[in-house]
mmCIF file of C-alpha atoms in Angstrom:
data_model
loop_
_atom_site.group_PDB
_atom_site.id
_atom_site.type_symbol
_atom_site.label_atom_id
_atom_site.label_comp_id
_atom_site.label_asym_id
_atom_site.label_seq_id
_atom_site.Cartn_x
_atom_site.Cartn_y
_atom_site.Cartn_z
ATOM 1 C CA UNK G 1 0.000 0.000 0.000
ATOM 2 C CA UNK G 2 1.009 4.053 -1.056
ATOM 3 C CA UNK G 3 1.142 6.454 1.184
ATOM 4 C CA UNK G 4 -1.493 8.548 1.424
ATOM 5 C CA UNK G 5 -1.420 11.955 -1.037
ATOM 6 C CA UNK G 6 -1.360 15.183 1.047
ATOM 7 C CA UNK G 7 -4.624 17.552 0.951
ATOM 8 C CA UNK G 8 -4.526 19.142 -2.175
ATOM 9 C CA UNK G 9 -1.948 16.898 -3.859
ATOM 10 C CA UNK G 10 -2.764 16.135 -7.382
ATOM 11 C CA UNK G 11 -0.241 13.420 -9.381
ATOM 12 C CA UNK G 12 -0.004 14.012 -12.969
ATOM 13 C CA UNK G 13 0.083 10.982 -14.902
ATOM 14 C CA UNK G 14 3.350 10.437 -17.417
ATOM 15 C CA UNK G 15 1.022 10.514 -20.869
ATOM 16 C CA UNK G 16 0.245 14.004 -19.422
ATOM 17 C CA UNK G 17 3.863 14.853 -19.229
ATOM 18 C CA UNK G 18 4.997 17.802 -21.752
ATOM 19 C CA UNK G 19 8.695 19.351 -22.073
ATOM 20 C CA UNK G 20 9.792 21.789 -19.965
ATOM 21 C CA UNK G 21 6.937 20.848 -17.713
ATOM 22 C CA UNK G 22 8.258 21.684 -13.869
ATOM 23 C CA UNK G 23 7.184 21.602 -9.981
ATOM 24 C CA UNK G 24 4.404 18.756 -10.291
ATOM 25 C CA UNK G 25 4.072 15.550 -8.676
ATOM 26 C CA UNK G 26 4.282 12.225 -10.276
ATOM 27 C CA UNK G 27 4.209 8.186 -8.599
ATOM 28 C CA UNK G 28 6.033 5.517 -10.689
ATOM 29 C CA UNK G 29 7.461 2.221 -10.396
ATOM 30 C CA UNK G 30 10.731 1.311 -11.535
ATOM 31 C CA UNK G 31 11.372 -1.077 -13.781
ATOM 32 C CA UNK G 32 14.812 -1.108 -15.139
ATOM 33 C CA UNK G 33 18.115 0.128 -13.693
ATOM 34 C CA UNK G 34 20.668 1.094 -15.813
ATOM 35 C CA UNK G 35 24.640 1.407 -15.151
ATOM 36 C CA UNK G 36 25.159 5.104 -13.540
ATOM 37 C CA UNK G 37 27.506 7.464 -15.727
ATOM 38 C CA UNK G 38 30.012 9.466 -14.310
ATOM 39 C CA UNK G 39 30.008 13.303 -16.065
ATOM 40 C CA UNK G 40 32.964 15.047 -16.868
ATOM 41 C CA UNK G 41 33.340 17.023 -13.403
ATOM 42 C CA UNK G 42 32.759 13.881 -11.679
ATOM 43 C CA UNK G 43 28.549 13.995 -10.834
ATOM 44 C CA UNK G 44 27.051 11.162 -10.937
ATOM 45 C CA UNK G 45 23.831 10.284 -13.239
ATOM 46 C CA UNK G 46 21.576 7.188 -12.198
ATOM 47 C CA UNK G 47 19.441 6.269 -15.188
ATOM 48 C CA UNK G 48 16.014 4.365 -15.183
ATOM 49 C CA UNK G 49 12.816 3.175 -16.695
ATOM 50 C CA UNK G 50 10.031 4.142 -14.755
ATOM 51 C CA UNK G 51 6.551 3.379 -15.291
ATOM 52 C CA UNK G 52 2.865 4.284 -13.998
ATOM 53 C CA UNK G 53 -0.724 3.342 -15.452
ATOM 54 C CA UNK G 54 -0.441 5.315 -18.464
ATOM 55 C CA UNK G 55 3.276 4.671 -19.676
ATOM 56 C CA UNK G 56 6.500 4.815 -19.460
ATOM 57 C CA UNK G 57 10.088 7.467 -19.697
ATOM 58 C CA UNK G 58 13.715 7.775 -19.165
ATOM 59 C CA UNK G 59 14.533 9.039 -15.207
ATOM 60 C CA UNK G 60 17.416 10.716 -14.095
ATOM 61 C CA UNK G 61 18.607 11.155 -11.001
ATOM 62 C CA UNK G 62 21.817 13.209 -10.023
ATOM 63 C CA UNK G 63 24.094 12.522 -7.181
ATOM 64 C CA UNK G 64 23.847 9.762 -4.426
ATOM 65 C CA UNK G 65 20.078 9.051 -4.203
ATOM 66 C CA UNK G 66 19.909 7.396 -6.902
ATOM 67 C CA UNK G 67 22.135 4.331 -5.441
ATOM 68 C CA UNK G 68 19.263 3.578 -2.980
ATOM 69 C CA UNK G 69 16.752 2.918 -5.951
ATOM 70 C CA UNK G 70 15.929 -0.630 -7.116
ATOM 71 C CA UNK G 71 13.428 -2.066 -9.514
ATOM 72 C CA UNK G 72 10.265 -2.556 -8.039
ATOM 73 C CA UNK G 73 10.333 0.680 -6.000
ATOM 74 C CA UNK G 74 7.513 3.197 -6.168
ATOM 75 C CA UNK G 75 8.907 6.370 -6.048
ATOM 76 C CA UNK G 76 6.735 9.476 -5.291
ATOM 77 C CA UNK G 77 8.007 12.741 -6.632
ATOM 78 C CA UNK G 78 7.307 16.437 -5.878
ATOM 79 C CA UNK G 79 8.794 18.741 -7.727
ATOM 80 C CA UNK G 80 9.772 16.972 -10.605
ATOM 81 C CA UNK G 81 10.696 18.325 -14.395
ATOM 82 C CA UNK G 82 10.341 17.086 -17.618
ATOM 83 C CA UNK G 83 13.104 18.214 -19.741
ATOM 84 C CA UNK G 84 14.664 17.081 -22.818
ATOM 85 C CA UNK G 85 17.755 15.994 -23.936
ATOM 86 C CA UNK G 86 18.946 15.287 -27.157
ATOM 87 C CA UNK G 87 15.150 15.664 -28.771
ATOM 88 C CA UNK G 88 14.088 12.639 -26.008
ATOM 89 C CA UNK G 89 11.743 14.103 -22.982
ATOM 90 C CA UNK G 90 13.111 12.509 -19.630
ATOM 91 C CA UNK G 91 11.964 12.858 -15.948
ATOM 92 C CA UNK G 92 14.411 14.508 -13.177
ATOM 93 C CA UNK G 93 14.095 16.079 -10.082
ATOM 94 C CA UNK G 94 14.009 19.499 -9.660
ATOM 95 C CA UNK G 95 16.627 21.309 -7.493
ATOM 96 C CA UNK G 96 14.620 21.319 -4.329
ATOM 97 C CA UNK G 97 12.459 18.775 -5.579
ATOM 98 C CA UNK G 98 11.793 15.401 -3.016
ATOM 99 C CA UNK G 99 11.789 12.086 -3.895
ATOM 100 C CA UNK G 100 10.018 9.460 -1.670
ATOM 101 C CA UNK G 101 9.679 5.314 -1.833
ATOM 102 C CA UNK G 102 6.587 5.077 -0.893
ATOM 103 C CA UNK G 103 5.836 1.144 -1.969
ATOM 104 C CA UNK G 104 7.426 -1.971 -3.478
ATOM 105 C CA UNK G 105 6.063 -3.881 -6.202
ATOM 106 C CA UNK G 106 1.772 -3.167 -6.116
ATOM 107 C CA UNK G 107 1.343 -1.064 -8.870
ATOM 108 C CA UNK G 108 -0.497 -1.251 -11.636
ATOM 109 C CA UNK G 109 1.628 -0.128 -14.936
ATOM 110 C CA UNK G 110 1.981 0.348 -18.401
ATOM 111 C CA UNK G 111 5.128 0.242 -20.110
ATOM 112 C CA UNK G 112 3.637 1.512 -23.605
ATOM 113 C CA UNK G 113 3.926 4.504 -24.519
ATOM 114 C CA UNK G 114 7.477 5.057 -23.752
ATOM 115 C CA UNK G 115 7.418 9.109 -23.923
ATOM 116 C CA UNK G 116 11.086 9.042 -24.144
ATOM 117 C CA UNK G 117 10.970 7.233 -27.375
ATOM 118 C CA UNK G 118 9.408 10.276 -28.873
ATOM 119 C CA UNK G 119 11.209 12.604 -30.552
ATOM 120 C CA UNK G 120 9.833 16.008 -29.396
ATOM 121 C CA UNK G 121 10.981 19.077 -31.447
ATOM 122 C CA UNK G 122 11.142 22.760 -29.547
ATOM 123 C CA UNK G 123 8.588 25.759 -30.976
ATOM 124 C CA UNK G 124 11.430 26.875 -32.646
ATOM 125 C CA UNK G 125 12.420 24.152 -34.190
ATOM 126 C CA UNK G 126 8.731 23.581 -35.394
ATOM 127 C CA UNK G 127 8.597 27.221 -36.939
ATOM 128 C CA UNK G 128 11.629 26.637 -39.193
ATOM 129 C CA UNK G 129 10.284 23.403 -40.445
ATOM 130 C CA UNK G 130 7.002 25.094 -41.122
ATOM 131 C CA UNK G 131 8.852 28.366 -42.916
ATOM 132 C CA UNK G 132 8.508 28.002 -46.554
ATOM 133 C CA UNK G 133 11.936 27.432 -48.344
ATOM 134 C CA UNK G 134 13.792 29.492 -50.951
ATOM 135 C CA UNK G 135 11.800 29.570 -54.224
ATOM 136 C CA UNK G 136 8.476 28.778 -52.906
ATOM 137 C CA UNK G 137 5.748 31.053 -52.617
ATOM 138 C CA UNK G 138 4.838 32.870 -49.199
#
């Protein structure tokens, strides 16, 4: 069993997740744990595949929590961002953002659609592909 949301809590479900998105709340289980990557000026990345009822995306977690995460855990988090990287949207923490176990294994979950298989292109992006080329008419 979850704990309980707080009064006014509302979880946004990953198909509702959009780039750029930031400060909302989100419950997922884990369901893959990849090999943590060591950047450049030595931070630590800790990469998985989450999940909840409505799909599935790429989550990134910076710095030593993520070593205390194993598949199966359901993970609340508050304050979490959806950014992208590389064209892919992926779930992080924000920098004060919390993240809670709050259950093991009892969760309902759908691993289709994976949101971070989706290539997302920004607004700008979009308006240059839209522009009409040399030689066409405006």
């Amino acid at each position: 069993m979850t704990t309980p949301l707080k009064p006014g809590q509302q979880l946004v479900p990953i198909s509702k997740f959009r780039p750029s998105m930031r400060g909302f709340d989100c419950e997922v289980m884990v369901l893959e744990t990849a090999v943590p990557t060591t950047t450049r000026d030595g931070q630590t990345i800790h990469t998985f595949l989450v999940a909840d009822q409505s799909g599935s995306i790429i989550m990134n977690i910076w710095g030593n929590d993520g070593k205390f995460i194993r598949n199966g855990d359901i993970l609340r988090i508050e304050g979490a961002e959806a950014k992208l990287f590389k064209g892919f949207m992926q779930l992080t923490t924000a920098r004060f953002g919390k993240l809670h176990r709050v259950g093991e294994d009892t969760m309902v979950f759908a691993d289709q659609p994976n949101v971070s298989e989706m290539q997302w292109v920004t607004e700008e992006e979009s308006r240059a592909m839209n522009m009409p080329g040399e030689g066409q008419g405006v």
